[in-house]
Amino acid sequence: MAAPWEAYQTSATSDGPWSKYSAVAARFPSDEESLKAAPVSAVEDVAKSGGIGLAKGLVDAVGTGGDARHLASAGVDWAANKIGINPDSVTSAKNSIYDVAKHVPILNAFTGPDSDQVQKAVEGVTGEFYKPQTTAGRYVQSVGEAVGNPVNYVGPGGIALKAGGAAASALGSEAGKDLTKGTDYERAGQLAGALIGGGAAAKTLAPKLEKAAIPTAEELKASANKGYDAARNSGVELDPAKFGTFAAGLQNELTNGPKYAFTGGSVGTAPKTIAAIESLQSAPAGGKVLAPNLDALRIHLNNIAGETNGFKPTADAKAAMVAKQRLAEYLTSVPTDHIVAGDADAYLRNTKQANGDWAAASRAQTVDGKITRAENNAEGGIATSIDNQIKSQVRTILNNPKAQRGFSKDEVGAMKDVNKGTLLGNTLRQLGRGGTGVIPMMMHGATVAATGGASLIPQAALAAGLYASKKTAEGMTKRQATKLDEMIRMRSPEYDARKAAMPPTKYDPANTKGALARALLQVR
């Protein structure tokens, strides 16, 4: 009697209960003989194959444990062969494991028959299952087999993911097997195809966090303004003297600190910013520091921070940028003894949310502006690539540490990824350079002329392929830039609030894991 782990080494007439093929196989004609039957049309073959595939799905469900055992056995044999372990030792070890598994309830399922043995047993009653006679029929039967297997519907994910993922895995498995047919890598090709198909299906069909949850820059600013409005209406009042102490410290940092040396007055470098801060240090008799006053100060500093001269920020603007940042830090963590009236919690919460959304919008607009500039530059040049233009614009941030302020480590890393590109994208871009531009087009034309037009079609096909490479590379870079833009807008309170409001089942990483596990079921 053949040992259970020798399934791939036994003959088709082996009568071992755990062999790959049961002795009942002898009752039916071989595959070669069945193919000698009268041919059927492709449509009929596909219809019959699909129906039998669904039936075989039920058979596969019963033989899942045995199939998993054989797949594991094949993997162990391959690994053992690669590292030079004696096959007899491997077989002995597997048989020992099998003997143990028979007495462990949770492992009993792996000691049963495989799908081939179950099918042969069923065919002993129903007659031999129909075998596909065309390639299309074979693929359709494989898909039907996957879709009809109840085991593929176990685990996380919706019906679309499970059925579609199983079908894609089956198609990938057949394609991988065809591509490696007749080589030592046929089973590896089948496994790789199944995993690729299952992975693609998971990426396409698995529920994801909706794109609508990511706010636009305009929506972030609207959310920020809403937060500032709520803060203004909180009724918060600060102690004038203590707020004056904060303002004095800010002025000292800007004028006498280790990093800044701005000056005020009519001939100073930052007269507007310093004047605004000085006015806060000594409140008039009976004066109050109210929430609307704080918001007016924020807006005033923001306006100064936007001043430019020759498209570059003025010294006053640079001072205001620092003052605006320090004010934001103060207002989102105001010491409790500085607040003398109003709803402090509401003020702090709304101010923090508004500042976060405004900052995210500003960062997003910076990147959006770079992308728009890249697109305009590319449209204005005959041989200019949008791929290179986007990378060039991103480099203006990467090459300037000050321009990176406010961006997170992950966001800067994403910028570096855009600039570096991917191996595939860079390869396609280099190929595309041979198909576009004035010089390459002249070379194509010269070749056609030199051959008297005989090479027109081949040259056109070559040019089209090179152009497609270029556009594909550009598309990949655009997607990287879009991902960067989305990453920036996702780091905002508004995005966090939208995500928290979504149903908890919208996204589950287990969906992908389940899809890949189902892909393994298609390899037998």
C-alpha positions as CSV (number, residue, x, y, z in Angstrom):
1,M,0.0,0.0,0.0
2,A,1.4,3.4,-1.0
3,A,2.2,5.8,1.8
4,P,0.0,8.9,1.9
5,W,2.9,11.2,1.1
6,E,3.9,9.4,-2.1
7,A,1.0,10.8,-4.0
8,Y,3.1,12.3,-6.8
9,Q,5.3,9.2,-7.2
10,T,2.6,6.4,-7.5
11,S,1.2,5.2,-10.8
12,A,-2.3,5.7,-12.0
13,T,-3.2,2.1,-11.1
14,S,-2.0,2.3,-7.6
15,D,-4.7,1.0,-5.2
16,G,-3.3,2.9,-2.1
17,P,-6.1,4.8,-0.4
18,W,-4.0,7.9,-0.1
19,S,-2.4,7.8,-3.6
20,K,-3.1,10.5,-6.0
21,Y,-5.3,8.3,-8.2
22,S,-7.5,5.5,-6.9
23,A,-7.6,2.1,-8.5
24,V,-11.1,3.0,-9.7
25,A,-9.3,5.0,-12.5
26,A,-8.8,1.7,-14.3
27,R,-12.5,1.6,-15.1
28,F,-12.3,4.6,-17.4
29,P,-10.4,5.5,-20.6
30,S,-7.2,7.5,-20.4
31,D,-7.1,11.2,-21.3
32,E,-5.6,10.4,-24.6
33,E,-8.5,8.0,-25.4
34,S,-11.2,10.4,-24.3
35,L,-9.8,13.1,-26.7
36,K,-10.4,10.7,-29.6
37,A,-14.1,11.1,-29.2
38,A,-16.1,13.1,-31.7
39,P,-15.1,16.7,-31.5
40,V,-17.6,19.3,-30.3
41,S,-18.0,23.0,-31.1
42,A,-16.2,25.5,-29.0
43,V,-19.5,26.9,-27.7
44,E,-20.7,23.4,-26.7
45,D,-17.3,22.6,-25.2
46,V,-17.3,25.8,-23.0
47,A,-20.9,25.1,-21.9
48,K,-20.2,21.5,-20.9
49,S,-16.9,22.4,-19.3
50,G,-18.5,25.2,-17.2
51,G,-21.2,22.9,-15.9
52,I,-18.8,20.1,-15.0
53,G,-16.5,22.7,-13.4
54,L,-19.3,23.7,-11.0
55,A,-19.8,20.0,-10.1
56,K,-16.1,19.5,-9.6
57,G,-16.1,22.5,-7.2
58,L,-18.2,20.4,-4.8
59,V,-15.8,17.5,-5.3
60,D,-12.9,19.8,-4.5
61,A,-14.5,20.9,-1.3
62,V,-14.6,17.3,0.0
63,G,-11.0,16.7,-1.1
64,T,-9.6,20.0,0.3
65,G,-7.7,18.4,3.1
66,G,-6.1,15.8,0.8
67,D,-5.2,18.4,-1.8
68,A,-3.5,20.5,0.9
69,R,-1.6,17.5,2.0
70,H,-0.3,16.7,-1.5
71,L,0.6,20.4,-2.1
72,A,2.6,20.5,1.2
73,S,4.2,17.2,0.3
74,A,5.3,18.5,-3.1
75,G,6.7,21.6,-1.5
76,V,8.7,19.6,1.1
77,D,10.0,17.3,-1.6
78,W,11.2,20.3,-3.7
79,A,12.9,22.0,-0.8
80,A,14.5,18.7,0.4
81,N,15.8,18.1,-3.1
82,K,17.3,21.6,-3.3
83,I,19.2,21.2,0.0
84,G,20.2,17.6,-0.7
85,I,18.2,15.7,2.0
86,N,17.8,11.9,1.3
87,P,14.4,11.3,-0.2
88,D,13.9,8.2,2.0
89,S,14.5,10.3,5.1
90,V,11.9,12.8,3.9
91,T,9.3,10.2,3.2
92,S,9.9,8.6,6.6
93,A,9.4,11.9,8.3
94,K,6.2,12.7,6.4
95,N,4.8,9.3,7.2
96,S,5.5,9.9,10.9
97,I,3.7,13.2,10.7
98,Y,0.8,11.5,9.0
99,D,0.6,8.9,11.8
100,V,0.4,11.7,14.4
101,A,-2.1,13.7,12.4
102,K,-4.6,10.7,12.4
103,H,-4.8,11.0,16.2
104,V,-5.1,14.8,16.4
105,P,-8.7,16.0,15.7
106,I,-7.8,19.4,14.2
107,L,-5.5,17.6,11.7
108,N,-7.9,14.8,10.7
109,A,-9.1,16.7,7.7
110,F,-5.6,16.5,6.1
111,T,-5.6,12.7,6.3
112,G,-8.6,12.2,4.1
113,P,-8.8,11.6,0.3
114,D,-7.8,14.3,-2.2
115,S,-10.1,15.7,-4.9
116,D,-8.9,13.3,-7.6
117,Q,-9.8,10.3,-5.4
118,V,-13.2,11.8,-4.5
119,Q,-13.9,12.5,-8.2
120,K,-13.0,8.9,-9.2
121,A,-15.3,7.6,-6.5
122,V,-18.2,9.8,-7.8
123,E,-17.5,8.8,-11.4
124,G,-17.9,5.2,-10.3
125,V,-21.6,6.0,-10.0
126,T,-22.2,8.8,-12.5
127,G,-19.7,7.9,-15.2
128,E,-16.7,9.8,-16.2
129,F,-16.8,13.6,-16.0
130,Y,-16.7,15.5,-19.3
131,K,-13.1,16.7,-20.2
132,P,-12.6,20.0,-22.0
133,Q,-11.5,19.6,-25.6
134,T,-10.5,23.3,-26.2
135,T,-8.3,25.7,-24.4
136,A,-11.3,28.0,-23.7
137,G,-13.2,25.0,-22.3
138,R,-10.3,24.1,-20.0
139,Y,-10.1,27.7,-18.6
140,V,-13.9,27.9,-18.2
141,Q,-14.0,24.6,-16.3
142,S,-11.2,25.8,-14.0
143,V,-13.2,28.9,-13.3
144,G,-16.4,27.0,-12.7
145,E,-14.5,24.6,-10.4
146,A,-13.2,27.6,-8.3
147,V,-16.5,29.4,-8.2
148,G,-18.4,26.2,-7.4
149,N,-16.2,25.3,-4.5
150,P,-17.9,26.2,-1.2
151,V,-14.6,26.4,0.6
152,N,-13.7,29.5,-1.4
153,Y,-16.5,31.3,0.3
154,V,-15.2,30.8,3.8
155,G,-13.5,33.7,5.6
156,P,-13.5,37.5,5.3
157,G,-14.7,39.5,2.3
158,G,-17.9,39.8,0.3
159,I,-19.3,37.5,-2.4
160,A,-17.8,39.6,-5.2
161,L,-14.3,39.3,-3.6
162,K,-14.6,35.6,-2.9
163,A,-16.1,34.5,-6.3
164,G,-14.1,37.0,-8.3
165,G,-10.9,36.2,-6.4
166,A,-11.4,32.5,-6.9
167,A,-12.1,32.9,-10.6
168,A,-9.0,35.1,-11.1
169,S,-6.8,32.7,-9.2
170,A,-8.1,29.8,-11.3
171,L,-7.3,31.7,-14.5
172,G,-3.9,32.7,-13.2
173,S,-3.2,29.1,-12.3
174,E,-4.1,27.8,-15.7
175,A,-2.1,30.6,-17.4
176,G,1.0,29.9,-15.2
177,K,0.7,26.2,-15.9
178,D,0.5,26.8,-19.7
179,L,3.5,29.2,-19.6
180,T,5.7,26.7,-17.8
181,K,4.4,23.5,-19.4
182,G,7.0,20.9,-20.1
183,T,9.5,22.4,-17.7
184,D,10.6,21.6,-14.2
185,Y,8.8,24.8,-13.0
186,E,5.3,23.8,-14.1
187,R,3.9,23.6,-10.5
188,A,5.8,26.7,-9.5
189,G,4.3,28.5,-12.5
190,Q,0.9,27.3,-11.5
191,L,1.3,28.6,-8.0
192,A,2.7,31.9,-9.1
193,G,-0.1,32.4,-11.5
194,A,-2.7,31.7,-8.9
195,L,-1.1,34.1,-6.4
196,I,-0.8,36.8,-9.0
197,G,-4.5,36.4,-10.1
198,G,-5.7,36.3,-6.5
199,G,-3.6,39.3,-5.5
200,A,-4.9,41.3,-8.4
201,A,-8.5,40.4,-7.6
202,A,-7.9,41.3,-3.9
203,K,-6.6,44.7,-5.0
204,T,-9.4,45.3,-7.4
205,L,-12.4,43.8,-5.6
206,A,-11.6,44.0,-1.8
207,P,-13.5,46.8,-0.1
208,K,-11.2,49.8,0.4
209,L,-11.5,53.1,2.3
210,E,-13.5,55.2,-0.2
211,K,-11.6,57.9,-2.0
212,A,-14.5,60.3,-1.0
213,A,-13.2,60.1,2.6
214,I,-10.1,62.0,1.5
215,P,-10.9,65.7,1.6
216,T,-9.8,68.1,-1.1
217,A,-7.7,71.1,-0.3
218,E,-10.8,73.3,-0.6
219,E,-12.8,71.1,1.7
220,L,-9.9,71.2,4.2
221,K,-10.0,75.0,4.2
222,A,-13.7,75.0,4.6
223,S,-13.4,72.7,7.6
224,A,-10.7,74.9,9.0
225,N,-12.9,78.1,8.7
226,K,-15.7,76.2,10.4
227,G,-13.4,75.4,13.3
228,Y,-12.2,78.9,13.6
229,D,-15.8,80.2,13.6
230,A,-16.6,77.8,16.4
231,A,-13.6,78.9,18.4
232,R,-14.6,82.6,18.0
233,N,-18.0,81.8,19.4
234,S,-16.7,79.9,22.4
235,G,-16.7,83.0,24.6
236,V,-13.1,82.4,25.7
237,E,-11.4,85.3,27.4
238,L,-7.6,85.3,28.3
239,D,-5.9,87.2,31.1
240,P,-4.3,90.2,29.4
241,A,-1.2,90.3,31.5
242,K,-0.4,86.6,31.0
243,F,-1.1,86.8,27.3
244,G,1.2,89.8,27.3
245,T,3.9,87.7,28.8
246,F,3.5,85.2,25.8
247,A,3.8,88.1,23.4
248,A,6.9,89.5,25.0
249,G,8.6,86.1,24.8
250,L,7.7,85.8,21.1
251,Q,9.1,89.3,20.4
252,N,12.3,88.4,22.2
253,E,12.6,85.2,20.1
254,L,12.2,87.1,16.8
255,T,14.6,90.0,17.7
256,N,17.2,88.6,20.1
257,G,16.9,84.8,19.7
258,P,19.7,82.5,18.5
259,K,18.0,82.0,15.1
260,Y,16.3,85.4,14.3
261,A,17.4,89.0,14.4
262,F,14.4,90.9,12.9
263,T,13.9,94.5,13.8
264,G,10.9,96.8,14.1
265,G,10.2,100.4,13.4
266,S,9.8,102.3,10.2
267,V,13.2,101.2,8.9
268,G,13.2,97.7,10.5
269,T,13.3,94.5,8.6
270,A,9.9,93.3,10.0
271,P,8.0,96.4,11.0
272,K,4.5,95.0,10.6
273,T,5.1,91.8,12.5
274,I,7.0,93.4,15.4
275,A,4.3,96.2,15.7
276,A,1.5,93.6,15.9
277,I,3.3,91.7,18.7
278,E,4.2,94.9,20.6
279,S,0.6,96.0,20.7
280,L,-0.3,92.7,22.6
281,Q,2.1,93.2,25.5
282,S,0.3,96.0,27.4
283,A,-3.5,95.9,27.3
284,P,-5.3,99.3,27.9
285,A,-7.2,99.8,31.2
286,G,-10.2,97.4,31.3
287,G,-9.0,95.8,28.0
288,K,-9.8,92.1,27.3
289,V,-8.3,89.4,25.1
290,L,-11.3,87.7,23.6
291,A,-11.5,84.9,21.1
292,P,-12.4,87.2,18.2
293,N,-9.3,89.3,19.0
294,L,-7.1,86.2,18.8
295,D,-8.6,85.2,15.5
296,A,-8.1,88.7,14.1
297,L,-4.5,88.4,15.1
298,R,-4.1,85.1,13.4
299,I,-5.6,86.5,10.2
300,H,-3.4,89.6,10.4
301,L,-0.2,87.5,10.8
302,N,-1.3,85.2,8.0
303,N,-1.8,88.1,5.6
304,I,1.7,89.5,6.4
305,A,3.2,86.0,5.9
306,G,1.9,86.0,2.4
307,E,3.8,89.1,1.3
308,T,6.4,88.6,-1.4
309,N,9.0,90.7,-3.3
310,G,10.2,89.4,-6.6
311,F,8.3,86.1,-6.0
312,K,10.2,85.6,-2.7
313,P,8.9,86.1,0.8
314,T,9.9,89.4,2.4
315,A,11.7,89.5,5.8
316,D,8.4,90.7,7.4
317,A,6.7,87.6,5.9
318,K,9.3,85.3,7.3
319,A,8.9,86.9,10.7
320,A,5.2,86.6,10.5
321,M,5.5,82.9,9.5
322,V,7.4,82.2,12.7
323,A,4.9,84.3,14.8
324,K,2.0,82.6,13.2
325,Q,3.4,79.2,14.1
326,R,4.1,80.2,17.7
327,L,0.6,81.6,18.1
328,A,-0.9,78.4,16.8
329,E,1.2,76.3,19.3
330,Y,0.1,78.6,22.1
331,L,-3.6,78.6,21.2
332,T,-3.8,74.9,21.0
333,S,-2.3,74.4,24.4
334,V,-3.2,77.6,26.4
335,P,-2.3,77.2,30.0
336,T,-5.5,76.9,32.1
337,D,-4.5,79.8,34.3
338,H,-4.4,82.1,31.3
339,I,-8.1,81.5,30.7
340,V,-10.5,83.5,32.8
341,A,-13.8,82.9,31.0
342,G,-15.6,80.9,28.4
343,D,-15.6,77.3,27.2
344,A,-11.9,76.6,27.2
345,D,-12.3,72.9,26.0
346,A,-14.4,73.9,23.0
347,Y,-11.9,76.7,22.1
348,L,-8.9,74.5,22.3
349,R,-10.5,71.6,20.5
350,N,-11.9,73.7,17.6
351,T,-8.6,75.7,17.3
352,K,-6.5,72.5,17.1
353,Q,-8.8,71.0,14.5
354,A,-8.9,74.2,12.4
355,N,-5.1,74.6,12.5
356,G,-4.6,71.0,11.5
357,D,-6.9,71.2,8.5
358,W,-5.5,74.6,7.4
359,A,-1.9,73.3,7.6
360,A,-2.9,70.1,5.6
361,A,-4.6,72.3,3.0
362,S,-1.5,74.5,2.7
363,R,0.8,71.5,2.2
364,A,-1.5,70.0,-0.4
365,Q,-1.7,73.3,-2.3
366,T,2.1,73.4,-2.3
367,V,2.3,70.0,-4.0
368,D,-0.7,70.6,-6.2
369,G,1.1,73.8,-7.4
370,K,4.2,71.8,-8.3
371,I,2.2,69.2,-10.2
372,T,0.3,71.9,-12.1
373,R,3.5,73.7,-13.0
374,A,5.0,70.4,-14.2
375,E,1.9,69.9,-16.5
376,N,2.1,73.4,-17.9
377,N,5.8,73.0,-18.6
378,A,5.3,69.7,-20.3
379,E,2.4,71.0,-22.5
380,G,4.6,74.0,-23.6
381,G,7.5,71.8,-24.9
382,I,7.5,69.4,-27.8
383,A,10.0,67.0,-26.4
384,T,9.4,67.7,-22.7
385,S,8.2,64.7,-20.6
386,I,5.6,65.2,-17.8
387,D,7.5,62.4,-16.1
388,N,10.7,64.5,-15.9
389,Q,8.8,67.7,-15.1
390,I,7.1,66.2,-12.1
391,K,10.3,64.9,-10.7
392,S,12.0,68.2,-11.4
393,Q,9.3,70.1,-9.5
394,V,9.4,67.7,-6.5
395,R,13.2,68.1,-6.4
396,T,12.7,71.8,-5.6
397,I,11.3,70.7,-2.3
398,L,13.8,68.0,-1.6
399,N,16.7,70.3,-2.3
400,N,15.5,73.0,0.1
401,P,15.3,71.9,3.8
402,K,13.2,75.0,4.6
403,A,10.6,74.0,1.9
404,Q,10.2,70.7,3.7
405,R,9.0,72.3,6.9
406,G,5.6,71.0,7.9
407,F,5.9,67.8,5.8
408,S,6.1,64.5,7.7
409,K,8.9,62.0,7.4
410,D,6.6,59.7,5.4
411,E,5.6,62.6,3.1
412,V,9.2,63.5,2.4
413,G,9.9,59.8,1.8
414,A,7.0,59.7,-0.8
415,M,8.6,62.8,-2.5
416,K,11.9,60.9,-2.7
417,D,10.0,57.9,-4.3
418,V,8.5,60.2,-6.9
419,N,11.9,61.6,-7.7
420,K,13.6,58.2,-7.8
421,G,10.8,56.5,-9.7
422,T,10.3,52.7,-9.9
423,L,12.5,50.3,-11.7
424,L,9.8,49.4,-14.2
425,G,8.8,53.1,-14.7
426,N,12.4,54.2,-15.3
427,T,13.0,51.3,-17.8
428,L,9.9,52.2,-19.7
429,R,10.8,55.9,-19.7
430,Q,14.2,55.1,-21.2
431,L,12.6,53.0,-23.8
432,G,10.1,55.7,-24.6
433,R,12.9,58.2,-25.2
434,G,13.6,56.3,-28.4
435,G,10.2,56.8,-29.8
436,T,9.4,60.4,-29.2
437,G,11.0,63.8,-29.9
438,V,12.3,65.4,-33.0
439,I,15.4,63.4,-33.5
440,P,13.8,59.9,-33.0
441,M,11.0,60.8,-35.3
442,M,13.4,61.9,-38.0
443,M,15.3,58.6,-37.6
444,H,12.1,56.7,-38.0
445,G,11.3,58.7,-41.1
446,A,14.8,58.2,-42.6
447,T,14.5,54.4,-42.1
448,V,11.2,54.3,-43.9
449,A,12.6,56.4,-46.8
450,A,15.7,54.3,-47.0
451,T,13.7,51.1,-47.4
452,G,11.3,52.6,-49.9
453,G,8.4,52.4,-47.5
454,A,8.9,48.6,-46.9
455,S,9.6,49.2,-43.2
456,L,6.6,51.5,-42.7
457,I,4.5,49.0,-40.8
458,P,7.4,47.7,-38.6
459,Q,8.6,51.2,-37.9
460,A,5.1,52.3,-37.1
461,A,4.7,49.4,-34.7
462,L,8.0,50.1,-33.1
463,A,7.2,53.8,-32.7
464,A,3.8,53.0,-31.2
465,G,5.4,50.6,-28.7
466,L,8.0,53.1,-27.6
467,Y,5.4,55.8,-27.3
468,A,3.2,53.5,-25.2
469,S,6.3,52.9,-23.0
470,K,6.7,56.6,-22.5
471,K,3.0,57.2,-21.7
472,T,3.0,54.3,-19.3
473,A,6.0,55.7,-17.4
474,E,4.4,59.1,-17.2
475,G,1.2,57.5,-15.9
476,M,3.2,55.7,-13.2
477,T,4.9,58.9,-12.1
478,K,1.5,60.7,-12.0
479,R,0.1,58.0,-9.8
480,Q,3.0,58.4,-7.4
481,A,2.4,62.1,-7.3
482,T,-1.3,61.6,-6.7
483,K,-0.5,59.2,-3.9
484,L,1.7,61.8,-2.3
485,D,-1.0,64.4,-2.6
486,E,-3.6,62.1,-1.0
487,M,-1.2,61.2,1.8
488,I,-0.8,64.9,2.7
489,R,-4.6,65.5,2.7
490,M,-5.1,62.3,4.8
491,R,-3.0,63.8,7.6
492,S,-5.7,66.1,8.8
493,P,-8.4,66.2,11.5
494,E,-11.1,66.3,8.8
495,Y,-9.9,63.1,7.2
496,D,-9.7,61.4,10.6
497,A,-13.3,62.5,11.4
498,R,-14.6,61.2,8.0
499,K,-12.8,57.9,8.5
500,A,-14.2,57.4,12.0
501,A,-17.7,58.0,10.7
502,M,-17.5,55.3,8.1
503,P,-18.8,51.8,8.8
504,P,-16.1,49.7,10.4
505,T,-16.4,47.0,7.8
506,K,-15.4,49.3,4.9
507,Y,-11.8,48.2,5.1
508,D,-10.3,45.0,6.5
509,P,-6.7,43.9,5.7
510,A,-7.9,40.3,6.2
511,N,-9.7,40.5,2.9
512,T,-6.4,40.4,1.0
513,K,-5.0,37.6,3.2
514,G,-8.2,35.6,2.5
515,A,-7.9,36.1,-1.2
516,L,-4.4,34.9,-1.3
517,A,-5.3,31.8,0.8
518,R,-8.1,31.0,-1.7
519,A,-5.5,31.3,-4.5
520,L,-3.6,28.4,-2.9
521,L,-6.7,26.2,-3.2
522,Q,-6.5,26.4,-7.0
523,V,-3.1,24.6,-7.1
524,R,-3.5,20.9,-7.2
